[in-house]
Coordinates of C-alpha atoms in Angstrom, one line a residue:
M1 CA 0.0 0.0 0.0
G2 CA 2.9 2.4 0.7
S3 CA 3.5 5.1 3.3
I4 CA 1.7 8.4 3.5
S5 CA 3.8 11.1 1.8
K6 CA 4.8 14.5 3.1
K7 CA 2.5 16.1 0.5
E8 CA -0.5 14.2 1.9
I9 CA 0.4 15.1 5.5
T10 CA 0.5 18.8 4.4
E11 CA -2.9 18.4 2.9
V12 CA -4.2 16.9 6.1
K13 CA -2.8 19.9 8.1
E14 CA -4.4 22.3 5.6
Q15 CA -7.8 20.6 5.9
I16 CA -7.6 20.6 9.7
S17 CA -6.7 24.3 9.7
S18 CA -9.7 25.1 7.5
F19 CA -12.0 23.0 9.6
Y20 CA -10.8 24.7 12.8
Q21 CA -11.5 28.2 11.4
K22 CA -15.0 27.2 10.5
H23 CA -15.8 25.3 13.8
K24 CA -13.4 26.7 16.4
E25 CA -16.2 27.6 18.8
N26 CA -17.5 24.0 18.8
I27 CA -13.9 22.7 19.0
C28 CA -13.3 24.7 22.1
K29 CA -16.4 23.3 23.7
T30 CA -15.8 19.6 22.8
G31 CA -12.0 19.7 23.3
M32 CA -9.6 17.3 21.7
I33 CA -12.1 14.5 21.0
L34 CA -13.4 16.3 17.9
C35 CA -9.9 17.1 16.7
C36 CA -8.7 13.5 17.1
T37 CA -11.8 12.3 15.3
L38 CA -11.1 14.7 12.5
I39 CA -7.5 13.7 12.1
G40 CA -8.4 10.1 12.2
T41 CA -11.0 10.5 9.6
L42 CA -8.8 12.5 7.2
I43 CA -5.9 10.1 7.6
G44 CA -8.3 7.2 7.1
L45 CA -9.6 8.7 3.9
I46 CA -6.0 9.0 2.6
I47 CA -5.3 5.4 3.5
C48 CA -8.6 4.4 1.9
N49 CA -7.7 6.2 -1.3
K50 CA -4.4 4.3 -1.3
I51 CA -6.1 1.0 -0.9
T52 CA -8.6 1.9 -3.7
S53 CA -5.6 2.8 -5.9
C54 CA -4.0 -0.5 -5.2
V55 CA -7.2 -2.4 -5.9
V56 CA -7.8 -0.5 -9.2
C57 CA -4.2 -1.2 -10.3
E58 CA -4.6 -5.0 -9.6
K59 CA -7.9 -5.1 -11.6
A60 CA -6.1 -3.1 -14.4
K61 CA -3.6 -5.9 -14.9
I62 CA -5.0 -8.9 -16.8
T63 CA -3.7 -11.6 -19.1
I64 CA -5.4 -11.9 -22.5
D65 CA -4.7 -14.9 -24.7
N66 CA -1.4 -15.5 -22.7
H67 CA -0.3 -11.9 -23.2
K68 CA 0.0 -9.7 -20.1
S69 CA -1.6 -6.3 -20.3
V70 CA -2.5 -3.2 -18.2
Q71 CA -5.2 -0.5 -18.3
L72 CA -3.6 2.9 -17.8
W73 CA -6.7 5.1 -17.5
E74 CA -10.4 4.6 -16.8
N75 CA -12.3 3.1 -19.7
G76 CA -9.1 3.0 -21.7
P77 CA -7.9 0.0 -23.7
Y78 CA -5.6 -2.6 -22.2
W79 CA -2.0 -2.1 -23.4
A80 CA 0.2 -5.1 -24.0
E81 CA 3.3 -5.3 -21.9
T82 CA 5.4 -6.3 -24.9
N83 CA 5.8 -5.5 -28.6
I84 CA 4.7 -8.2 -31.1
G85 CA 7.5 -10.7 -31.4
A86 CA 9.0 -9.8 -28.0
E87 CA 9.3 -12.3 -25.1
N88 CA 10.0 -9.5 -22.5
P89 CA 9.1 -5.8 -22.2
D90 CA 12.7 -4.8 -23.0
D91 CA 12.9 -6.9 -26.2
Y92 CA 12.4 -5.0 -29.5
G93 CA 10.3 -7.6 -31.1
Y94 CA 9.3 -7.7 -34.8
Y95 CA 9.3 -4.8 -37.2
F96 CA 6.6 -4.2 -39.8
W97 CA 5.9 -2.0 -42.8
W98 CA 2.5 -0.5 -42.5
G99 CA -0.1 -3.1 -43.4
D100 CA 2.4 -6.0 -43.0
T101 CA 1.3 -9.0 -41.0
I102 CA 4.5 -11.1 -41.2
G103 CA 7.0 -9.1 -39.2
Y104 CA 10.8 -9.1 -39.3
K105 CA 13.4 -9.5 -36.7
R106 CA 17.0 -8.4 -36.8
E107 CA 19.4 -11.4 -36.9
N108 CA 23.0 -11.4 -37.9
D109 CA 22.7 -7.9 -39.4
K110 CA 19.8 -9.0 -41.6
W111 CA 16.0 -8.7 -41.5
V112 CA 14.6 -12.2 -41.2
A113 CA 10.9 -12.9 -41.7
S114 CA 9.0 -14.4 -38.7
D115 CA 7.5 -17.0 -41.0
G116 CA 10.8 -18.0 -42.7
S117 CA 9.7 -16.5 -46.0
S118 CA 12.8 -14.3 -46.2
S119 CA 16.2 -14.2 -44.7
N120 CA 17.4 -10.9 -46.0
F121 CA 14.3 -8.6 -46.3
S122 CA 14.6 -4.9 -47.2
F123 CA 12.2 -2.3 -46.0
E124 CA 11.6 -0.4 -49.3
E125 CA 8.8 0.8 -51.5
S126 CA 8.7 -2.3 -53.8
N127 CA 8.2 -4.5 -50.7
A128 CA 5.4 -2.4 -49.1
P129 CA 2.3 -2.4 -51.3
T130 CA 0.5 0.2 -49.1
Y131 CA 3.2 2.8 -50.0
G132 CA 2.2 5.4 -52.6
K133 CA -1.6 4.7 -52.4
S134 CA -4.2 7.3 -51.6
K135 CA -6.8 6.8 -48.8
S136 CA -9.5 6.0 -51.3
T137 CA -7.3 3.4 -53.1
L138 CA -6.4 1.8 -49.7
Q139 CA -10.1 1.5 -49.0
S140 CA -11.1 0.2 -52.5
E141 CA -8.3 -2.5 -52.2
D142 CA -9.5 -3.4 -48.7
W143 CA -6.3 -2.4 -46.9
T144 CA -8.3 0.0 -44.7
T145 CA -11.9 0.3 -43.4
S146 CA -14.2 3.3 -43.9
N147 CA -12.7 4.7 -40.6
D148 CA -9.3 4.9 -42.3
V149 CA -7.7 2.3 -40.1
L150 CA -6.1 -1.0 -41.2
A151 CA -8.7 -3.7 -41.9
P152 CA -8.6 -6.7 -39.5
E153 CA -6.9 -8.9 -42.1
H154 CA -4.0 -6.4 -42.4
D155 CA -3.7 -5.7 -38.7
A156 CA -0.4 -7.1 -37.4
A157 CA -1.6 -7.5 -33.8
R158 CA -4.7 -9.5 -34.8
A159 CA -2.6 -11.6 -37.2
H160 CA -0.1 -12.6 -34.5
W161 CA -2.1 -12.6 -31.3
G162 CA -5.7 -13.3 -32.4
S163 CA -9.0 -11.5 -32.6
N164 CA -8.9 -10.0 -29.1
W165 CA -5.9 -7.8 -30.1
R166 CA -5.4 -5.0 -32.6
M167 CA -3.1 -2.2 -33.4
P168 CA -3.8 1.1 -31.6
T169 CA -5.3 4.0 -33.5
A170 CA -3.6 7.3 -33.7
S171 CA -6.1 8.8 -31.2
E172 CA -5.3 6.0 -28.7
L173 CA -1.6 6.6 -29.0
Q174 CA -2.2 10.4 -28.5
A175 CA -4.3 9.4 -25.4
L176 CA -1.3 7.4 -24.2
I177 CA 0.7 10.6 -24.3
D178 CA -2.0 12.8 -22.7
N179 CA -3.3 10.5 -20.0
C180 CA 0.0 9.1 -18.7
T181 CA 3.1 10.0 -16.9
W182 CA 6.2 9.4 -19.0
T183 CA 9.6 8.7 -17.3
S184 CA 12.5 8.9 -19.7
W185 CA 15.3 8.0 -20.0
T186 CA 14.7 4.6 -18.3
T187 CA 17.0 1.6 -18.6
T188 CA 15.7 -2.0 -18.2
N189 CA 18.2 -4.8 -18.6
G190 CA 20.6 -2.4 -20.3
V191 CA 17.9 -1.3 -22.8
N192 CA 16.9 2.3 -23.1
G193 CA 13.2 3.1 -23.1
C194 CA 10.4 5.0 -21.5
K195 CA 8.2 4.0 -18.6
V196 CA 4.6 5.0 -19.2
S197 CA 2.5 5.0 -16.0
G198 CA -1.2 5.8 -15.4
K199 CA -2.3 8.7 -13.2
G200 CA -4.3 8.8 -10.0
A201 CA -5.9 5.5 -9.2
Y202 CA -3.9 4.0 -12.1
S203 CA -0.5 5.2 -11.0
G204 CA 0.6 1.7 -10.1
A205 CA 0.0 0.4 -13.6
S206 CA 2.7 1.0 -16.2
I207 CA 4.3 -0.3 -19.4
F208 CA 7.9 -0.1 -20.7
L209 CA 8.4 1.1 -24.3
P210 CA 11.9 0.2 -25.6
I211 CA 13.8 2.7 -27.8
A212 CA 13.8 0.2 -30.6
G213 CA 14.8 2.3 -33.6
I214 CA 13.7 1.7 -37.2
G215 CA 14.2 -0.5 -40.2
R216 CA 15.1 1.2 -43.4
G217 CA 16.1 -0.8 -46.5
T218 CA 18.4 -3.5 -45.1
S219 CA 19.7 -1.2 -42.4
F220 CA 18.8 -1.0 -38.7
D221 CA 18.9 2.6 -37.5
L222 CA 18.5 4.7 -34.3
A223 CA 18.2 1.7 -31.9
G224 CA 18.7 3.1 -28.3
L225 CA 18.3 6.7 -29.6
R226 CA 14.7 7.0 -30.9
G227 CA 11.6 5.0 -30.3
F228 CA 8.7 4.4 -32.7
S229 CA 5.4 2.4 -32.8
W230 CA 2.9 2.1 -35.6
S231 CA -0.7 3.1 -35.3
S232 CA -3.4 1.6 -37.5
S233 CA -4.4 5.0 -38.8
V234 CA -3.6 6.3 -42.3
L235 CA -2.5 9.8 -43.1
V236 CA -4.0 11.9 -46.0
S237 CA -0.6 11.7 -47.8
D238 CA -0.2 8.7 -50.2
D239 CA 3.1 7.7 -48.6
Y240 CA 2.7 8.1 -44.8
S241 CA 0.8 6.7 -41.8
W242 CA 0.7 7.8 -38.2
N243 CA 3.0 6.5 -35.5
L244 CA 4.2 7.4 -32.0
R245 CA 7.7 8.8 -31.7
F246 CA 9.4 9.0 -28.4
G247 CA 12.7 9.3 -26.6
S248 CA 14.6 11.2 -24.0
G249 CA 12.2 14.0 -22.9
Y250 CA 9.9 13.9 -25.8
R251 CA 6.9 12.0 -27.2
F252 CA 4.5 13.0 -30.0
M253 CA 2.5 11.7 -32.9
F254 CA 4.4 11.8 -36.2
Y255 CA 4.3 10.2 -39.6
Y256 CA 6.7 7.9 -41.4
D257 CA 6.9 6.2 -44.8
R258 CA 4.7 3.2 -44.9
D259 CA 7.7 1.1 -46.2
D260 CA 9.7 1.8 -42.9
G261 CA 9.9 -1.0 -40.4
L262 CA 8.5 -0.1 -37.0
P263 CA 7.5 -2.1 -33.9
V264 CA 3.8 -2.6 -32.9
R265 CA 2.5 -2.4 -29.3
P266 CA -1.0 -4.1 -29.3
V267 CA -4.1 -3.0 -27.4
S268 CA -7.2 -4.9 -26.4
E269 CA -10.7 -4.0 -25.3
V270 CA -11.4 -7.3 -23.6
H271 CA -12.5 -6.6 -20.0

C-alpha cells in the first residue's frame, strides 16, 4: 500500500486548519475529542484512497490470450506489456511495414521474416504495397476500413495474437501521451526506453516502451536513440501513416513512410 507522503500530511494539516477556522467555537467546547476524530477521519480517507488505488491497479492488470496487459486510465484499452514478437518488455520484437502482418526480426545484421519466407528482407517501396496509395485506393483495395484504419486482415496485432488484439489507432496513441506520466530515460536490462504510467488510481500500472529504432532498407537505424510504434491510422498523404515517436524528454505523434519498419504495441478492449 505504501506510506503516507509529506504532501499528503501537508494536505491533512491544511484541511484541519480550514475545519478549525469554521468550527473553532465547537472545537473549544468539545476539546480534543473532535480534533482527534477529524485527524483520524482524514488520515483514514487517505489510506482508503491508497487502498482503492491498489485495488484499481490490480484489476487493471490482466492476461489476455497468454499476453500480459494493463489498463492505464479509466475506460481505456488494455495495453500489452510487450511488442509483437518480443518475449520480454525490453525486447524490441518484430518490425513491420505499415499493413504488413508477417514481421521481421534483426538477426546477424539482416531482416529475417517471422514465418521464414525471407532471410534478407529490405524495407523499401517495392516490398510495401501500401506505399504510394491514396486513402481512397487503400479503401477500395480493402487495406483499410471506412474509418481509415487498417482492416482486420491487415492488422499485425490481430494476425499474430488473435482477434482479441489489434493495433492502436492514432487517437489512442495520443491518449497514451496525454493520459499518462512518462519517465524517460529509463533503462531495463541495459535497454533504453520510456516507462509509461497511469495517473491517480492507475498510478501503479505501467508499461515499458523500448527505444527500438527503425528498419530502413536492409539497415537498422537509431536503436537506443529514438523510439517508434505504428498506429493503424492512415494519413492523408499517399506515402505516410501515423506513428508514435518518443525518446529522452519527448513524445509526440508523427508520420513515417509506410515502407519503414517499426514495432507494434498491441491493445485490447477485452475486460
